[in-house]
Amino acid sequence: EAGVAQSPRYKIIEKRQSVAFWCNPISGHATLYWYQQILGQGPKLLIQFQNNGVVDDSQLPKDRFSAERLKGVDSTLKIQPAKLEDSAVYLCASSLAGGKETQYFGPGTRLLVL
Amino acid sequence: GENVEQHPSTLSVQEGDSAVIKCTYSDSASNYFPWYKQELGKGPQLIIDIRSNVGEKKDQRIAVTLNKTAKHFSLHITETQPEDSAVYFCAATRLTGNQFYFGTGTSLTVIP
């Protein structure tokens, strides 16, 4: 079974630029999560989708971050404009049905904002 | 909201010894506690979890204990092997909620 795919794996941008990350969850998984993991910290949930609807985006900085999952499969996370403090690993995870089903994480995208 | 503290931040053990990582949580309504292993360059992987209706759970060399009264839970790895070297995260959440609150991680090194 293929795992969660993410791209790119690494990205370096300058502050105030825009960046987008892509995630392809495990086939058949209805729930998709985006996490931000700052160096030395645990992952923090940014947004959770159930199919193509948003379940929880309470910790998403909506003035600069946006995410979509148009067809209930792939998802993109965008930052516009980026700030230095956005430097982190952005993890995508998926689960079969949400709730406390096991979450399967992708390898993450490491973002460095200069 | 929930606050999860994890100790120690780094841990080195000799191969074959045991390793123990401890977490405390603040929200008495939290009732689901997973543990994740994160290897370099990879995403976290669930290794074991426990719900608040049990005090201990084992899976081969890994065990988790939960003390609801004291609001702490621990990961125990016995007979450690070099491949156990990784960063381990604890988390706490409510079964009815969406937010997983993660600890700050423990970097475990198993010395051959």
mmCIF file of C-alpha atoms in Angstrom:
data_model
loop_
_atom_site.group_PDB
_atom_site.id
_atom_site.type_symbol
_atom_site.label_atom_id
_atom_site.label_comp_id
_atom_site.label_asym_id
_atom_site.label_seq_id
_atom_site.Cartn_x
_atom_site.Cartn_y
_atom_site.Cartn_z
ATOM 1 C CA GLU A 1 0.000 0.000 0.000
ATOM 2 C CA ALA A 2 1.420 3.355 -1.037
ATOM 3 C CA GLY A 3 1.895 5.854 1.764
ATOM 4 C CA VAL A 4 1.118 9.535 1.994
ATOM 5 C CA ALA A 5 3.028 11.443 -0.678
ATOM 6 C CA GLN A 6 4.205 15.027 -0.286
ATOM 7 C CA SER A 7 6.081 17.413 -2.521
ATOM 8 C CA PRO A 8 8.364 19.167 -2.629
ATOM 9 C CA ARG A 9 10.562 17.657 0.078
ATOM 10 C CA TYR A 10 12.519 20.849 0.571
ATOM 11 C CA LYS A 11 11.857 24.480 -0.224
ATOM 12 C CA ILE A 12 13.882 27.621 0.406
ATOM 13 C CA ILE A 13 12.230 30.996 -0.166
ATOM 14 C CA GLU A 14 12.699 34.575 0.898
ATOM 15 C CA LYS A 15 10.294 36.274 3.267
ATOM 16 C CA ARG A 16 7.217 37.779 1.637
ATOM 17 C CA GLN A 17 7.335 35.193 -1.162
ATOM 18 C CA SER A 18 4.615 32.620 -1.696
ATOM 19 C CA VAL A 19 4.914 28.860 -1.468
ATOM 20 C CA ALA A 20 2.635 25.878 -1.983
ATOM 21 C CA PHE A 21 2.830 22.312 -0.739
ATOM 22 C CA TRP A 22 1.060 19.305 -2.190
ATOM 23 C CA CYS A 23 -0.215 16.167 -0.497
ATOM 24 C CA ASN A 24 -1.657 12.941 -1.887
ATOM 25 C CA PRO A 25 -3.202 10.835 0.909
ATOM 26 C CA ILE A 26 -3.521 7.077 1.052
ATOM 27 C CA SER A 27 -6.172 5.887 -1.373
ATOM 28 C CA GLY A 28 -9.576 5.688 0.262
ATOM 29 C CA HIS A 29 -8.710 7.827 3.267
ATOM 30 C CA ALA A 30 -11.466 10.336 3.864
ATOM 31 C CA THR A 31 -9.659 12.495 6.411
ATOM 32 C CA LEU A 32 -6.622 14.619 5.658
ATOM 33 C CA TYR A 33 -4.580 16.722 8.085
ATOM 34 C CA TRP A 34 -1.915 19.385 7.698
ATOM 35 C CA TYR A 35 0.491 19.877 10.593
ATOM 36 C CA GLN A 36 3.273 22.375 11.219
ATOM 37 C CA GLN A 37 6.314 21.033 13.061
ATOM 38 C CA ILE A 38 8.774 23.669 14.209
ATOM 39 C CA LEU A 39 12.280 22.419 15.030
ATOM 40 C CA GLY A 40 12.387 20.892 18.483
ATOM 41 C CA GLN A 41 8.615 20.798 18.889
ATOM 42 C CA GLY A 42 5.811 18.369 18.302
ATOM 43 C CA PRO A 43 3.467 18.714 15.332
ATOM 44 C CA LYS A 44 0.682 21.287 15.593
ATOM 45 C CA LEU A 45 -2.548 20.781 13.661
ATOM 46 C CA LEU A 46 -3.237 23.508 11.109
ATOM 47 C CA ILE A 47 -6.288 22.127 9.341
ATOM 48 C CA GLN A 48 -8.343 18.940 9.073
ATOM 49 C CA PHE A 49 -10.487 17.945 6.091
ATOM 50 C CA GLN A 50 -13.194 15.305 5.971
ATOM 51 C CA ASN A 51 -13.537 14.513 2.261
ATOM 52 C CA ASN A 52 -13.532 18.017 0.768
ATOM 53 C CA GLY A 53 -15.005 19.814 3.779
ATOM 54 C CA VAL A 54 -13.094 21.573 6.560
ATOM 55 C CA VAL A 55 -13.574 19.999 9.995
ATOM 56 C CA ASP A 56 -11.165 22.139 12.006
ATOM 57 C CA ASP A 57 -9.053 25.103 10.963
ATOM 58 C CA SER A 58 -8.970 26.878 14.306
ATOM 59 C CA GLN A 59 -5.166 27.039 14.384
ATOM 60 C CA LEU A 60 -4.635 28.027 10.759
ATOM 61 C CA PRO A 61 -3.293 31.620 10.438
ATOM 62 C CA LYS A 62 -5.891 32.545 7.863
ATOM 63 C CA ASP A 63 -4.356 35.900 7.020
ATOM 64 C CA ARG A 64 -1.499 34.115 5.244
ATOM 65 C CA PHE A 65 -2.262 30.384 5.128
ATOM 66 C CA SER A 66 -4.859 28.695 2.967
ATOM 67 C CA ALA A 67 -5.621 25.096 2.131
ATOM 68 C CA GLU A 68 -7.960 23.266 -0.162
ATOM 69 C CA ARG A 69 -9.001 19.748 -1.000
ATOM 70 C CA LEU A 70 -11.214 20.291 -3.991
ATOM 71 C CA LYS A 71 -12.086 16.743 -5.026
ATOM 72 C CA GLY A 72 -11.715 15.132 -1.632
ATOM 73 C CA VAL A 73 -8.399 13.530 -2.548
ATOM 74 C CA ASP A 74 -5.257 15.662 -3.047
ATOM 75 C CA SER A 75 -4.697 18.781 -1.006
ATOM 76 C CA THR A 76 -2.569 21.896 -1.269
ATOM 77 C CA LEU A 77 -1.406 24.190 1.510
ATOM 78 C CA LYS A 78 -0.330 27.700 0.578
ATOM 79 C CA ILE A 79 1.503 30.424 2.452
ATOM 80 C CA GLN A 80 1.277 33.945 1.101
ATOM 81 C CA PRO A 81 3.283 35.935 2.092
ATOM 82 C CA ALA A 82 5.771 33.850 4.068
ATOM 83 C CA LYS A 83 7.397 35.058 7.275
ATOM 84 C CA LEU A 84 10.629 33.930 8.913
ATOM 85 C CA GLU A 85 8.682 32.161 11.653
ATOM 86 C CA ASP A 86 7.011 29.934 9.049
ATOM 87 C CA SER A 87 10.258 27.963 8.739
ATOM 88 C CA ALA A 88 9.232 24.452 9.740
ATOM 89 C CA VAL A 89 8.384 21.005 8.455
ATOM 90 C CA TYR A 90 4.865 20.773 7.064
ATOM 91 C CA LEU A 91 3.436 17.319 7.555
ATOM 92 C CA CYS A 92 0.431 15.865 5.816
ATOM 93 C CA ALA A 93 -1.403 12.921 7.340
ATOM 94 C CA SER A 94 -4.447 10.913 6.404
ATOM 95 C CA SER A 95 -6.763 8.505 8.155
ATOM 96 C CA LEU A 96 -9.549 6.239 7.057
ATOM 97 C CA ALA A 97 -12.390 8.030 8.778
ATOM 98 C CA GLY A 98 -11.131 10.667 11.182
ATOM 99 C CA GLY A 99 -11.867 10.506 14.892
ATOM 100 C CA LYS A 100 -9.133 8.466 16.536
ATOM 101 C CA GLU A 101 -8.387 6.288 13.552
ATOM 102 C CA THR A 102 -4.656 5.848 13.049
ATOM 103 C CA GLN A 103 -3.109 8.795 11.236
ATOM 104 C CA TYR A 104 -0.516 7.971 8.602
ATOM 105 C CA PHE A 105 2.032 10.725 8.062
ATOM 106 C CA GLY A 106 3.895 11.680 4.933
ATOM 107 C CA PRO A 107 7.622 12.514 4.979
ATOM 108 C CA GLY A 108 6.941 16.237 5.222
ATOM 109 C CA THR A 109 8.111 19.328 3.380
ATOM 110 C CA ARG A 110 10.940 21.206 5.039
ATOM 111 C CA LEU A 111 10.504 24.956 4.498
ATOM 112 C CA LEU A 112 13.212 27.507 5.150
ATOM 113 C CA VAL A 113 12.269 31.182 4.927
ATOM 114 C CA LEU A 114 15.224 33.547 4.635
ATOM 115 C CA GLY B 1 -6.525 24.036 26.029
ATOM 116 C CA GLU B 2 -4.411 20.963 26.688
ATOM 117 C CA ASN B 3 -0.723 21.244 27.654
ATOM 118 C CA VAL B 4 1.504 18.196 27.248
ATOM 119 C CA GLU B 5 4.970 18.117 28.778
ATOM 120 C CA GLN B 6 7.506 15.438 27.868
ATOM 121 C CA HIS B 7 10.729 14.378 29.582
ATOM 122 C CA PRO B 8 13.555 13.843 29.014
ATOM 123 C CA SER B 9 14.347 15.744 25.831
ATOM 124 C CA THR B 10 17.305 13.447 25.107
ATOM 125 C CA LEU B 11 18.016 9.919 26.294
ATOM 126 C CA SER B 12 20.966 7.630 25.643
ATOM 127 C CA VAL B 13 20.915 3.970 26.638
ATOM 128 C CA GLN B 14 23.100 0.963 26.021
ATOM 129 C CA GLU B 15 21.758 -1.676 23.678
ATOM 130 C CA GLY B 16 19.694 -4.165 25.651
ATOM 131 C CA ASP B 17 18.812 -1.717 28.423
ATOM 132 C CA SER B 18 15.357 -0.247 28.973
ATOM 133 C CA ALA B 19 14.236 3.273 28.086
ATOM 134 C CA VAL B 20 11.434 5.209 29.752
ATOM 135 C CA ILE B 21 9.872 8.429 28.486
ATOM 136 C CA LYS B 22 7.329 10.328 30.575
ATOM 137 C CA CYS B 23 4.561 12.765 29.684
ATOM 138 C CA THR B 24 2.138 14.802 31.747
ATOM 139 C CA TYR B 25 -1.061 16.431 30.565
ATOM 140 C CA SER B 26 -3.282 19.137 31.961
ATOM 141 C CA ASP B 27 -6.787 18.501 30.605
ATOM 142 C CA SER B 28 -8.577 15.922 32.740
ATOM 143 C CA ALA B 29 -11.007 15.369 29.838
ATOM 144 C CA SER B 30 -8.241 13.943 27.632
ATOM 145 C CA ASN B 31 -8.824 10.239 27.223
ATOM 146 C CA TYR B 32 -6.699 9.043 24.309
ATOM 147 C CA PHE B 33 -2.900 8.960 24.413
ATOM 148 C CA PRO B 34 -0.903 7.848 21.359
ATOM 149 C CA TRP B 35 2.862 7.565 21.029
ATOM 150 C CA TYR B 36 4.698 8.258 17.788
ATOM 151 C CA LYS B 37 8.180 7.399 16.554
ATOM 152 C CA GLN B 38 9.807 9.776 14.095
ATOM 153 C CA GLU B 39 12.928 8.734 12.247
ATOM 154 C CA LEU B 40 15.172 11.245 10.522
ATOM 155 C CA GLY B 41 13.576 12.644 7.389
ATOM 156 C CA LYS B 42 10.308 10.800 7.917
ATOM 157 C CA GLY B 43 6.905 11.595 9.310
ATOM 158 C CA PRO B 44 5.781 10.339 12.738
ATOM 159 C CA GLN B 45 4.554 6.767 12.926
ATOM 160 C CA LEU B 46 2.086 5.521 15.534
ATOM 161 C CA ILE B 47 3.706 2.808 17.655
ATOM 162 C CA ILE B 48 1.239 2.325 20.501
ATOM 163 C CA ASP B 49 -1.735 4.050 22.052
ATOM 164 C CA ILE B 50 -3.818 3.810 25.204
ATOM 165 C CA ARG B 51 -7.303 4.901 26.177
ATOM 166 C CA SER B 52 -8.242 6.145 29.601
ATOM 167 C CA ASN B 53 -10.253 3.055 30.515
ATOM 168 C CA VAL B 54 -7.072 0.970 30.875
ATOM 169 C CA GLY B 55 -3.925 1.476 32.910
ATOM 170 C CA GLU B 56 -1.402 -0.407 30.806
ATOM 171 C CA LYS B 57 -0.965 -1.764 27.317
ATOM 172 C CA LYS B 58 1.837 -3.893 25.890
ATOM 173 C CA ASP B 59 3.000 -4.731 22.397
ATOM 174 C CA GLN B 60 6.105 -6.907 22.343
ATOM 175 C CA ARG B 61 8.987 -4.736 23.643
ATOM 176 C CA ILE B 62 6.863 -1.608 23.980
ATOM 177 C CA ALA B 63 4.471 -0.761 26.797
ATOM 178 C CA VAL B 64 2.548 2.309 27.848
ATOM 179 C CA THR B 65 1.221 3.044 31.322
ATOM 180 C CA LEU B 66 -1.373 5.626 32.287
ATOM 181 C CA ASN B 67 -2.090 7.225 35.652
ATOM 182 C CA LYS B 68 -5.291 9.243 35.244
ATOM 183 C CA THR B 69 -5.241 10.582 38.781
ATOM 184 C CA ALA B 70 -1.769 12.040 38.413
ATOM 185 C CA LYS B 71 -2.361 12.866 34.737
ATOM 186 C CA HIS B 72 0.760 11.257 33.433
ATOM 187 C CA PHE B 73 1.601 8.451 31.053
ATOM 188 C CA SER B 74 4.849 6.753 30.125
ATOM 189 C CA LEU B 75 6.411 4.798 27.287
ATOM 190 C CA HIS B 76 8.604 1.849 28.192
ATOM 191 C CA ILE B 77 10.907 0.178 25.668
ATOM 192 C CA THR B 78 12.661 -2.975 26.866
ATOM 193 C CA GLU B 79 15.672 -4.728 25.327
ATOM 194 C CA THR B 80 16.464 -1.663 23.249
ATOM 195 C CA GLN B 81 18.049 -2.088 19.829
ATOM 196 C CA PRO B 82 19.943 0.421 17.652
ATOM 197 C CA GLU B 83 16.926 0.658 15.333
ATOM 198 C CA ASP B 84 14.918 2.066 18.236
ATOM 199 C CA SER B 85 16.993 5.255 17.893
ATOM 200 C CA ALA B 86 14.576 8.024 16.857
ATOM 201 C CA VAL B 87 12.547 10.910 18.238
ATOM 202 C CA TYR B 88 9.506 9.834 20.217
ATOM 203 C CA PHE B 89 6.441 12.024 20.710
ATOM 204 C CA CYS B 90 3.580 11.577 23.112
ATOM 205 C CA ALA B 91 0.191 13.137 22.469
ATOM 206 C CA ALA B 92 -3.092 13.641 24.259
ATOM 207 C CA THR B 93 -6.564 14.279 22.952
ATOM 208 C CA ARG B 94 -10.215 13.716 23.638
ATOM 209 C CA LEU B 95 -11.798 10.837 21.753
ATOM 210 C CA THR B 96 -14.520 13.229 20.636
ATOM 211 C CA GLY B 97 -12.127 15.985 19.571
ATOM 212 C CA ASN B 98 -9.922 16.683 16.577
ATOM 213 C CA GLN B 99 -6.870 18.274 18.159
ATOM 214 C CA PHE B 100 -3.913 16.089 19.048
ATOM 215 C CA TYR B 101 -1.668 17.939 21.507
ATOM 216 C CA PHE B 102 1.892 16.730 21.110
ATOM 217 C CA GLY B 103 4.770 16.775 23.560
ATOM 218 C CA THR B 104 8.084 18.344 22.557
ATOM 219 C CA GLY B 105 9.731 15.017 21.752
ATOM 220 C CA THR B 106 12.476 12.795 23.169
ATOM 221 C CA SER B 107 15.522 11.988 21.098
ATOM 222 C CA LEU B 108 16.467 8.414 21.974
ATOM 223 C CA THR B 109 19.903 7.056 21.089
ATOM 224 C CA VAL B 110 20.648 3.373 21.588
ATOM 225 C CA ILE B 111 24.382 2.781 21.782
ATOM 226 C CA PRO B 112 25.522 -0.564 20.306
#
